[in-house]
Amino acid sequence: MRSESLCFAFRPAACLAALATLAYAAQLPAQADPEVHESARHNFRVVTVADGLVNPWSIAWLPNGDMLVTEREGRLRIVREGRLLPEPVAGVPDVRARGQGGLLEVCPHPDFATNQLLYLSFAKPNEDASLATTAVARGRFDGGRLVDVEEIFVADAWAAGNAHFAGRLAFDPDGYLYLSVGDRGASANLMADHPAQSLEQHQGKILRLHDDGQLPADNPFVGRADAKPEIWSYGQRNPQGLAVHPLTGEVWENEHGPRGGDEVNLIRSGANYGWPVVSHGINYDGSVYSGETHRQGIESPVWAWVPSIATSGMLFYTGDQFPWWRGSLFVGGLVGERLARLTLEGDRVVSTEMLLPGAVGRVRDVRQGPDGLIYLAIDGRRGPPTAIVRLEPVSGEVAPPL
Amino acid sequence: MRSESLCFAFRPAACLAALATLAYAAQLPAQADPEVHESARHNFRVVTVADGLVNPWSIAWLPNGDMLVTEREGRLRIVREGRLLPEPVAGVPDVRARGQGGLLEVCPHPDFATNQLLYLSFAKPNEDASLATTAVARGRFDGGRLVDVEEIFVADAWAAGNAHFAGRLAFDPDGYLYLSVGDRGASANLMADHPAQSLEQHQGKILRLHDDGQLPADNPFVGRADAKPEIWSYGQRNPQGLAVHPLTGEVWENEHGPRGGDEVNLIRSGANYGWPVVSHGINYDGSVYSGETHRQGIESPVWAWVPSIATSGMLFYTGDQFPWWRGSLFVGGLVGERLARLTLEGDRVVSTEMLLPGAVGRVRDVRQGPDGLIYLAIDGRRGPPTAIVRLEPVSGEVAPPL
């Protein structure tokens, strides 16, 4: 049984409730009473959990309550009992920390409690450092450092630039590991010749692997001579968020469009998500590369932001702390400096709400803690060192649902 | 052939192009160069077409290019060759102009060019003026006044208050006439006993009639002793917008929810839209009357605004002036003082954009003119006399679609 499947941002509520007994809240240092933010359904405060981090990218928890945070420069940090440990975890692979690249996602194995396996995605340089790609390493976390670290997968997405690595990781309920790989900044003008539309390389794809990086035999393009068999879906641009739906087990993704056209997609096996031949977006200079927003044979997005917010981490909320938000999909915004909440009916978005516009900075990741609170990684980019914060409910005039 | 079906906000483009030869634009007086508003896809100016109107509620056009505007106090006005005629049209029925009631929609018959029939909805008082309801009158417009005026339908939605008359009208491609009737302000606390949930009265319903007000034999509740046979759908609160989809011919509706929970709905024959037993909204005092946002057997909205914007008139845009907006659904906001644009994929909303927030005031109606421009009725409510304005494209850096 995978009861410790801590990489899911969206475990069953029962599991969460059990984990909440860790009484995470009581471990945090006292802080001055922060401002109350109002929303349509819940009022909340934003409380700093850890600061002094540099470009935090990904948040995860271990069964003992430790919070793991990656810093893009190449450090894996631990927040234990409300305190950021000064020493990073040793054993992390070397990364190419330039531009958008570096140490990216941290994701515990669903069976971490028994196997102590941690997964890290990162920007990997080639031998002479002229090129880089997206890769995944796995190691055993012995409580202080990573040991037995091995690269379990290196994407064939080599490019000289340092853009669009993507690198999100997620396990589905059957234990398959998904990796998002960006288009590495290839020109949209390539249109149908764009690598995101080619099955012969990994740029602009969602990949599906076994937990050891090996190939699942039932992947959609297995056996085709003209396709990389790890591909699960294609036509992605820069997929910055992955989350598995808590009820259906389906993989949802978000990606950066060009100017306009950030997308949330429901990822289906073998499907084409259209970049760059079909998009709601336009070029940054205002010119149009595609007048089509949909086309037969290309999956339409579940949601598109026009203008873009520069999406990031993604969460299906299942906790008890914000009852009205249960079932909502949260998506962070970088340039958009906000937390978007999408209300779903099945796989349709029927309402949206913008939380914290301009109030906390660039939201790089959004996750649900074992306490049912919502945690954000705030990425200051070129600003001062930044923080992990969390949303805590404030009882107000809005009553909980029946 | 119904080529002059001017009540459709979304005639075929061919018809629009023909009507555009009326060169409506050239008829307007010169104005100081208004501010350019930017949006993700089109830049535009807001130009005043007619001002000095009092609570304009509904806009429609005649084949000769005349624009008709209702003023809620009970006047039907004509804008001819860019000039508001000083005299209102004679022959309009007496209305109860109190609160939200008064003269409401004006809608030409689809065959107006041959039969000159105009439809008006209005708040109708009873004999001693103690009660009022929503009614529809039809008359022949002889170019100067309405003649042969008859009440073709009086809803069984009598109440003492002056709230939630609704009163939008729309013809579908088969010539059926739809009328929206509000819940007349009945308390949400009635829950399942609320009149919007009862088939024995017209409150909180979309009704379907023949063009003479008679009953179509194929309405969903015909033949049931416990139901009003005019009912097409039920469970509406205050349906302030009706529009027929230009491709499918289906009726779409919007309605005011309580605090939170304004809805856009795709109206299906015989369906229940849930008010007040299921809603995304809450009471104005912050208390909750329903914790359910969906339930088996109740239609979920296509879209919900949380918080509410107080929706109003509605338009499927099909014109040539704003190519990127073709196929978008526009909804006016009263309290929200904006024009909402919803991008559709079939019957799903995949993106939204807020236009003109706080820039023009309360938007009571939004319609597409014969020139392909977008016209708004601005309802100042308690402020100064207000206006009909239109959005005119400004060529900018955003290129048109291919």
Coordinates of N, CA and C in Angstrom, one line a residue, chain B residues 5-199:
Chain B
S5 N -33.5 39.0 -39.7 CA -33.7 38.6 -38.3 C -32.9 39.5 -37.3
L6 N -33.3 40.7 -37.1 CA -32.4 41.6 -36.4 C -32.4 41.5 -34.9
C7 N -33.2 40.6 -34.4 CA -33.2 40.4 -32.9 C -32.1 39.5 -32.5
F8 N -31.5 38.7 -33.5 CA -30.4 37.9 -33.2 C -29.2 38.8 -33.0
A9 N -28.5 38.6 -31.9 CA -27.3 39.3 -31.7 C -26.2 38.8 -32.6
F10 N -26.4 37.8 -33.4 CA -25.4 36.9 -34.0 C -25.9 36.4 -35.2
R11 N -26.3 37.2 -36.2 CA -26.7 36.8 -37.5 C -25.5 36.2 -38.2
P12 N -25.8 35.5 -39.3 CA -24.6 35.0 -40.2 C -23.8 36.2 -40.6
A13 N -22.5 36.0 -40.8 CA -21.6 37.1 -41.2 C -22.0 37.7 -42.5
A14 N -22.6 36.9 -43.4 CA -23.0 37.4 -44.7 C -24.0 38.5 -44.6
C15 N -25.0 38.2 -43.7 CA -26.1 39.1 -43.5 C -25.5 40.4 -42.9
L16 N -24.6 40.3 -41.9 CA -23.9 41.4 -41.3 C -23.2 42.3 -42.3
A17 N -22.5 41.6 -43.2 CA -21.7 42.3 -44.2 C -22.6 43.2 -45.1
A18 N -23.8 42.6 -45.4 CA -24.7 43.3 -46.3 C -25.2 44.5 -45.5
L19 N -25.6 44.3 -44.3 CA -26.1 45.4 -43.5 C -25.1 46.5 -43.2
A20 N -23.8 46.1 -43.2 CA -22.8 47.0 -42.9 C -22.7 48.1 -44.0
T21 N -23.2 47.7 -45.2 CA -23.2 48.7 -46.3 C -24.0 49.9 -46.0
L22 N -24.8 49.8 -44.9 CA -25.5 51.0 -44.5 C -24.5 52.1 -44.0
A23 N -23.3 51.7 -43.9 CA -22.3 52.7 -43.5 C -22.6 53.5 -42.3
Y24 N -23.0 52.7 -41.3 CA -23.4 53.3 -40.0 C -22.4 54.2 -39.5
A25 N -21.1 53.8 -39.6 CA -20.1 54.6 -39.0 C -20.1 56.1 -39.5
A26 N -20.3 56.2 -40.7 CA -20.2 57.5 -41.3 C -21.3 58.5 -40.8
Q27 N -22.3 57.9 -40.2 CA -23.5 58.7 -39.8 C -23.3 59.4 -38.5
L28 N -22.2 59.1 -37.8 CA -22.1 59.6 -36.4 C -21.4 61.0 -36.4
P29 N -21.7 61.8 -35.4 CA -21.1 63.1 -35.3 C -19.6 62.9 -34.9
A30 N -18.8 63.9 -35.3 CA -17.4 63.9 -35.0 C -17.2 64.1 -33.5
Q31 N -16.2 63.4 -32.9 CA -16.0 63.5 -31.4 C -14.5 63.7 -31.2
A32 N -14.2 64.3 -30.0 CA -12.8 64.3 -29.6 C -12.3 62.9 -29.6
D33 N -11.0 62.8 -29.9 CA -10.4 61.5 -29.9 C -10.4 60.8 -28.6
P34 N -11.2 59.8 -28.3 CA -11.2 59.2 -27.0 C -10.0 58.3 -26.8
E35 N -9.8 58.0 -25.5 CA -8.7 57.2 -25.0 C -8.7 55.8 -25.7
V36 N -7.5 55.3 -25.9 CA -7.4 53.9 -26.4 C -7.3 52.9 -25.3
H37 N -8.1 52.0 -25.3 CA -8.1 50.9 -24.3 C -7.4 49.7 -24.9
E38 N -6.5 49.1 -24.1 CA -5.7 48.0 -24.6 C -6.4 46.7 -24.0
S39 N -6.3 45.6 -24.8 CA -6.7 44.3 -24.4 C -5.7 43.3 -24.9
A40 N -5.8 42.1 -24.6 CA -4.8 41.1 -25.0 C -4.8 41.0 -26.5
R41 N -5.9 41.2 -27.2 CA -6.0 40.9 -28.6 C -6.3 42.1 -29.5
H42 N -7.1 43.0 -29.0 CA -7.5 44.2 -29.7 C -7.4 45.4 -28.9
N43 N -6.9 46.5 -29.5 CA -7.0 47.8 -28.9 C -8.2 48.5 -29.5
F44 N -8.9 49.3 -28.6 CA -10.1 49.9 -29.1 C -10.4 51.2 -28.4
R45 N -11.3 52.0 -29.0 CA -11.8 53.2 -28.4 C -13.2 53.0 -28.0
V46 N -13.7 53.7 -27.0 CA -15.1 53.7 -26.6 C -15.7 55.1 -27.1
V47 N -16.6 55.0 -28.0 CA -17.1 56.2 -28.6 C -18.6 56.3 -28.3
T48 N -19.0 57.5 -27.9 CA -20.4 57.7 -27.5 C -21.3 57.8 -28.8
V49 N -22.3 57.0 -28.8 CA -23.3 57.0 -29.9 C -24.5 57.9 -29.6
A50 N -25.0 57.9 -28.4 CA -26.1 58.7 -28.0 C -26.0 58.9 -26.5
D51 N -26.2 60.1 -26.1 CA -26.2 60.3 -24.6 C -27.5 61.0 -24.2
G52 N -27.6 61.3 -22.9 CA -28.8 61.9 -22.4 C -30.0 60.9 -22.2
L53 N -29.7 59.6 -22.3 CA -30.7 58.6 -22.1 C -30.8 58.3 -20.6
V54 N -31.9 57.9 -20.1 CA -32.2 57.6 -18.7 C -32.3 56.1 -18.6
N55 N -31.4 55.4 -17.9 CA -31.5 54.0 -17.6 C -31.8 53.2 -18.9
P56 N -30.9 53.3 -19.9 CA -31.1 52.5 -21.1 C -31.0 51.0 -20.8
W57 N -31.9 50.2 -21.3 CA -31.9 48.8 -20.9 C -31.7 47.8 -22.0
S58 N -32.1 48.2 -23.2 CA -32.0 47.2 -24.3 C -31.7 48.0 -25.6
I59 N -30.9 47.4 -26.5 CA -30.6 47.9 -27.8 C -31.0 46.9 -28.9
A60 N -31.6 47.5 -30.0 CA -31.8 46.6 -31.2 C -31.8 47.5 -32.4
W61 N -31.7 46.9 -33.6 CA -31.6 47.6 -34.9 C -32.8 47.2 -35.8
L62 N -33.2 48.1 -36.6 CA -34.1 47.8 -37.7 C -33.4 47.8 -39.0
P63 N -34.0 47.1 -40.0 CA -33.4 47.0 -41.3 C -32.9 48.3 -41.9
N64 N -33.6 49.4 -41.6 CA -33.2 50.7 -42.2 C -32.0 51.3 -41.5
G65 N -31.5 50.7 -40.5 CA -30.3 51.2 -39.7 C -30.7 51.9 -38.5
D66 N -32.0 52.2 -38.3 CA -32.4 52.8 -37.0 C -32.0 51.9 -35.8
M67 N -31.5 52.6 -34.8 CA -31.2 51.9 -33.5 C -32.4 52.2 -32.5
L68 N -32.9 51.2 -32.0 CA -34.0 51.3 -30.9 C -33.3 51.1 -29.6
V69 N -33.7 51.9 -28.6 CA -33.2 51.8 -27.2 C -34.4 52.0 -26.3
T70 N -34.6 51.1 -25.3 CA -35.6 51.3 -24.3 C -35.0 52.1 -23.1
E71 N -35.7 52.9 -22.6 CA -35.4 53.5 -21.3 C -36.3 53.0 -20.2
R72 N -35.8 52.6 -19.1 CA -36.6 51.8 -18.2 C -37.8 52.5 -17.7
E73 N -37.8 53.9 -17.7 CA -38.9 54.6 -17.2 C -40.2 54.4 -18.1
G74 N -39.9 53.9 -19.3 CA -41.1 53.6 -20.1 C -41.1 54.2 -21.5
R75 N -39.9 54.6 -22.0 CA -39.8 55.2 -23.3 C -39.0 54.3 -24.2
L76 N -39.5 54.3 -25.5 CA -38.8 53.6 -26.6 C -38.2 54.7 -27.5
R77 N -36.9 54.8 -27.6 CA -36.2 55.9 -28.3 C -35.6 55.3 -29.6
I78 N -35.4 56.3 -30.5 CA -34.8 55.9 -31.8 C -33.5 56.8 -32.0
V79 N -32.4 56.1 -32.4 CA -31.2 56.8 -32.8 C -31.2 56.6 -34.3
R80 N -31.3 57.8 -35.0 CA -31.4 57.7 -36.5 C -30.3 58.5 -37.1
E81 N -29.5 57.9 -38.0 CA -28.4 58.6 -38.6 C -27.5 59.3 -37.6
G82 N -27.3 58.6 -36.5 CA -26.3 59.1 -35.5 C -26.9 60.1 -34.5
R83 N -28.3 60.4 -34.6 CA -28.9 61.4 -33.8 C -30.0 60.8 -33.0
L84 N -30.1 61.0 -31.7 CA -31.2 60.6 -30.8 C -32.4 61.4 -31.1
L85 N -33.5 60.9 -31.6 CA -34.7 61.6 -31.9 C -35.3 62.1 -30.6
P86 N -35.7 63.4 -30.5 CA -36.2 63.9 -29.2 C -37.4 63.2 -28.8
E87 N -38.3 62.8 -29.7 CA -39.6 62.2 -29.2 C -39.5 60.7 -29.1
P88 N -40.0 60.2 -28.0 CA -40.0 58.7 -27.9 C -41.1 58.2 -28.8
V89 N -41.1 56.9 -29.1 CA -42.1 56.3 -29.9 C -43.4 56.2 -29.2
A90 N -44.4 56.6 -29.8 CA -45.8 56.5 -29.1 C -46.3 55.1 -29.3
G91 N -47.2 54.8 -28.3 CA -47.9 53.5 -28.4 C -47.3 52.4 -27.5
V92 N -46.3 52.8 -26.7 CA -45.7 51.8 -25.8 C -46.6 51.6 -24.6
P93 N -46.8 50.3 -24.2 CA -47.7 50.0 -23.1 C -47.3 50.7 -21.8
D94 N -48.3 51.0 -20.9 CA -48.0 51.5 -19.6 C -47.2 50.5 -18.8
V95 N -46.2 51.0 -18.1 CA -45.3 50.0 -17.4 C -45.3 50.5 -15.9
R96 N -44.9 49.6 -15.0 CA -44.6 50.0 -13.6 C -43.1 50.3 -13.5
A97 N -42.8 51.5 -13.5 CA -41.4 51.9 -13.5 C -41.0 52.2 -12.1
R98 N -40.7 51.1 -11.3 CA -40.2 51.2 -10.0 C -39.2 50.2 -9.7
G99 N -38.2 50.5 -8.9 CA -37.2 49.5 -8.6 C -36.5 49.0 -9.9
Q100 N -36.5 47.7 -10.0 CA -35.9 47.1 -11.2 C -36.9 47.0 -12.4
G101 N -38.1 47.4 -12.1 CA -39.1 47.2 -13.2 C -39.3 48.4 -14.1
G102 N -39.9 48.2 -15.2 CA -40.2 49.3 -16.1 C -40.3 48.7 -17.5
L103 N -40.0 49.6 -18.5 CA -39.9 49.1 -19.9 C -38.5 48.4 -20.0
L104 N -38.5 47.1 -20.5 CA -37.3 46.3 -20.5 C -36.8 46.1 -21.9
E105 N -37.0 44.9 -22.4 CA -36.4 44.6 -23.7 C -37.2 45.1 -24.9
V106 N -36.5 45.5 -26.0 CA -37.1 45.7 -27.3 C -36.5 44.7 -28.2
C107 N -37.3 44.0 -29.0 CA -36.8 42.9 -29.9 C -37.7 42.9 -31.2
P108 N -37.1 43.2 -32.3 CA -37.9 43.1 -33.6 C -38.1 41.6 -33.9
H109 N -39.2 41.4 -34.6 CA -39.5 40.0 -35.1 C -38.5 39.7 -36.1
P110 N -38.1 38.4 -36.2 CA -37.1 38.0 -37.2 C -37.6 38.4 -38.6
D111 N -38.9 38.5 -38.9 CA -39.3 38.9 -40.2 C -39.8 40.3 -40.2
F112 N -39.2 41.2 -39.3 CA -39.6 42.5 -39.2 C -39.7 43.3 -40.5
A113 N -38.8 42.9 -41.5 CA -38.8 43.6 -42.8 C -40.2 43.5 -43.5
T114 N -40.8 42.4 -43.2 CA -42.1 42.2 -43.9 C -43.3 42.4 -43.0
N115 N -43.1 42.2 -41.7 CA -44.3 42.3 -40.8 C -44.3 43.5 -39.8
Q116 N -43.1 44.1 -39.7 CA -43.0 45.3 -38.9 C -43.3 45.1 -37.4
L117 N -43.2 43.9 -36.9 CA -43.6 43.6 -35.6 C -42.5 43.8 -34.6
L118 N -42.8 44.6 -33.5 CA -41.8 44.8 -32.5 C -42.3 44.2 -31.2
Y119 N -41.4 43.6 -30.4 CA -41.8 43.0 -29.1 C -41.2 43.9 -28.0
L120 N -42.0 44.1 -27.0 CA -41.5 44.8 -25.8 C -41.8 44.0 -24.5
S121 N -40.8 43.8 -23.7 CA -41.2 43.2 -22.3 C -41.2 44.4 -21.3
F122 N -41.9 44.1 -20.3 CA -42.1 45.2 -19.3 C -42.7 44.7 -18.0
A123 N -42.5 45.5 -16.9 CA -43.1 45.2 -15.6 C -44.5 45.8 -15.7
K124 N -45.5 44.8 -15.5 CA -46.9 45.2 -15.6 C -47.6 45.2 -14.3
P125 N -48.3 46.3 -13.9 CA -49.0 46.4 -12.6 C -50.3 45.7 -12.8
N126 N -50.9 45.3 -11.6 CA -52.3 44.8 -11.6 C -53.2 46.0 -11.5
E127 N -54.5 45.8 -11.4 CA -55.5 46.9 -11.5 C -55.3 47.9 -10.4
D128 N -55.0 47.5 -9.1 CA -54.9 48.5 -8.1 C -53.4 48.8 -7.8
A129 N -52.6 48.3 -8.7 CA -51.1 48.6 -8.6 C -50.5 48.0 -7.4
S130 N -51.1 47.0 -6.7 CA -50.5 46.4 -5.6 C -49.5 45.4 -5.9
L131 N -49.6 44.8 -7.1 CA -48.7 43.8 -7.5 C -48.2 44.1 -9.0
A132 N -47.1 43.4 -9.3 CA -46.6 43.5 -10.7 C -46.0 42.2 -11.2
T133 N -45.9 42.0 -12.5 CA -45.3 40.8 -13.1 C -44.6 41.2 -14.3
T134 N -44.1 40.2 -15.0 CA -43.4 40.4 -16.3 C -44.3 40.1 -17.4
A135 N -44.4 41.0 -18.4 CA -45.3 40.8 -19.5 C -44.6 41.1 -20.9
V136 N -45.3 40.7 -21.9 CA -44.7 40.9 -23.3 C -45.9 41.6 -24.1
A137 N -45.6 42.7 -24.8 CA -46.5 43.3 -25.7 C -45.9 43.2 -27.1
R138 N -46.7 43.2 -28.1 CA -46.3 43.2 -29.5 C -47.1 44.3 -30.3
G139 N -46.4 45.0 -31.1 CA -47.1 46.0 -31.9 C -46.5 46.1 -33.3
R140 N -47.1 46.8 -34.1 CA -46.6 47.0 -35.5 C -46.0 48.4 -35.5
F141 N -44.8 48.6 -35.9 CA -44.1 49.9 -35.9 C -44.2 50.5 -37.3
D142 N -44.9 51.6 -37.3 CA -45.2 52.2 -38.7 C -44.2 53.2 -39.1
G143 N -43.1 53.2 -38.4 CA -42.0 54.2 -38.7 C -42.0 55.3 -37.7
G144 N -43.1 55.6 -37.1 CA -43.2 56.7 -36.1 C -43.7 56.2 -34.8
R145 N -44.7 55.3 -34.8 CA -45.3 54.9 -33.6 C -45.7 53.4 -33.7
L146 N -46.0 52.8 -32.5 CA -46.5 51.4 -32.4 C -48.0 51.4 -32.6
V147 N -48.5 50.6 -33.4 CA -50.0 50.5 -33.6 C -50.3 49.0 -33.4
D148 N -51.6 48.8 -33.2 CA -52.2 47.4 -33.0 C -51.4 46.7 -31.9
V149 N -51.2 47.4 -30.8 CA -50.4 46.9 -29.7 C -51.3 45.9 -28.9
E150 N -50.8 44.7 -28.6 CA -51.5 43.8 -27.8 C -50.6 43.1 -26.8
E151 N -51.1 42.8 -25.7 CA -50.3 42.0 -24.7 C -50.4 40.6 -25.1
I152 N -49.3 40.0 -25.6 CA -49.4 38.6 -26.0 C -49.1 37.6 -24.9
F153 N -48.5 38.1 -23.8 CA -48.2 37.1 -22.7 C -48.0 37.9 -21.4
V154 N -48.7 37.4 -20.4 CA -48.5 37.9 -19.0 C -48.1 36.8 -18.1
A155 N -46.9 36.9 -17.6 CA -46.4 35.8 -16.7 C -47.2 35.7 -15.4
D156 N -47.4 34.5 -14.9 CA -48.0 34.3 -13.6 C -46.8 34.4 -12.6
A157 N -46.4 35.6 -12.4 CA -45.2 35.9 -11.5 C -45.5 37.1 -10.7
W158 N -46.7 37.2 -10.2 CA -47.1 38.4 -9.5 C -46.5 38.5 -8.1
A159 N -46.0 39.7 -7.8 CA -45.4 39.9 -6.4 C -45.5 41.4 -6.1
A160 N -45.5 41.8 -4.9 CA -45.6 43.2 -4.5 C -44.3 43.9 -4.7
G161 N -43.2 43.3 -4.7 CA -41.9 43.9 -4.8 C -41.6 44.3 -6.2
N162 N -40.5 45.0 -6.3 CA -40.1 45.5 -7.7 C -38.7 45.0 -8.1
A163 N -38.4 43.8 -7.6 CA -37.1 43.2 -7.9 C -37.3 42.0 -8.9
H164 N -36.3 41.6 -9.6 CA -36.1 40.4 -10.3 C -37.3 40.1 -11.3
F165 N -37.5 41.1 -12.2 CA -38.5 40.9 -13.3 C -37.8 40.1 -14.4
A166 N -36.5 40.3 -14.6 CA -35.8 39.7 -15.7 C -36.4 40.4 -17.0
G167 N -37.0 39.6 -17.9 CA -37.6 40.2 -19.1 C -36.8 40.2 -20.3
R168 N -35.7 39.5 -20.4 CA -35.0 39.4 -21.7 C -35.8 38.6 -22.7
L169 N -35.7 38.9 -24.0 CA -36.4 38.2 -25.1 C -35.4 37.8 -26.1
A170 N -35.6 36.6 -26.7 CA -34.8 36.2 -27.9 C -35.5 35.3 -28.7
F171 N -35.3 35.4 -30.0 CA -35.9 34.4 -31.0 C -34.8 33.4 -31.4
D172 N -35.2 32.1 -31.4 CA -34.3 31.1 -31.9 C -34.4 31.0 -33.4
P173 N -33.6 30.2 -34.1 CA -33.6 30.1 -35.6 C -35.0 29.5 -36.1
D174 N -35.7 28.8 -35.2 CA -37.0 28.3 -35.7 C -38.1 29.3 -35.4
G175 N -37.8 30.4 -34.9 CA -38.8 31.5 -34.7 C -39.5 31.4 -33.4
Y176 N -39.1 30.5 -32.4 CA -39.7 30.5 -31.1 C -39.2 31.7 -30.3
L177 N -40.0 32.2 -29.5 CA -39.7 33.4 -28.7 C -39.5 32.9 -27.2
Y178 N -38.3 33.3 -26.7 CA -38.0 33.0 -25.3 C -38.1 34.2 -24.4
L179 N -38.6 34.0 -23.2 CA -38.8 35.1 -22.3 C -38.2 34.7 -21.0
S180 N -37.3 35.5 -20.4 CA -36.8 35.2 -19.1 C -37.6 35.9 -18.0
V181 N -38.0 35.1 -17.0 CA -38.7 35.7 -15.8 C -38.0 35.4 -14.6
G182 N -37.8 36.5 -13.8 CA -37.0 36.3 -12.5 C -37.8 35.8 -11.4
D183 N -37.2 35.5 -10.3 CA -37.9 34.9 -9.2 C -38.7 35.9 -8.3
R184 N -38.7 37.2 -8.8 CA -39.4 38.2 -8.1 C -39.0 38.4 -6.7
G185 N -37.8 38.1 -6.4 CA -37.3 38.4 -5.1 C -37.7 37.4 -4.0
A186 N -38.2 36.3 -4.3 CA -38.6 35.3 -3.3 C -37.4 34.9 -2.4
S187 N -37.6 34.6 -1.2 CA -36.5 34.3 -0.2 C -35.9 33.0 -0.6
A188 N -34.5 33.0 -0.6 CA -33.8 31.8 -0.8 C -34.0 30.8 0.3
N189 N -34.4 31.2 1.5 CA -34.6 30.3 2.6 C -35.8 29.3 2.3
L190 N -36.6 29.6 1.3 CA -37.6 28.7 1.0 C -37.1 27.4 0.4
M191 N -35.8 27.4 0.0 CA -35.2 26.2 -0.6 C -36.1 25.5 -1.6
A192 N -36.4 24.2 -1.3 CA -37.1 23.4 -2.3 C -38.6 24.0 -2.5
D193 N -39.1 24.8 -1.6 CA -40.4 25.4 -1.8 C -40.3 26.7 -2.5
H194 N -39.2 27.1 -2.9 CA -39.0 28.4 -3.6 C -39.7 28.3 -5.0
P195 N -40.4 29.4 -5.4 CA -41.1 29.4 -6.6 C -40.3 29.0 -7.9
A196 N -39.0 29.3 -7.8 CA -38.1 28.9 -9.0 C -38.1 27.4 -9.1
Q197 N -38.3 26.7 -8.0 CA -38.3 25.2 -8.1 C -39.7 24.6 -8.4
S198 N -40.7 25.5 -8.4 CA -42.1 25.0 -8.6 C -42.5 25.2 -10.1
L199 N -43.0 24.1 -10.7 CA -43.5 24.2 -12.1 C -44.9 24.8 -12.2

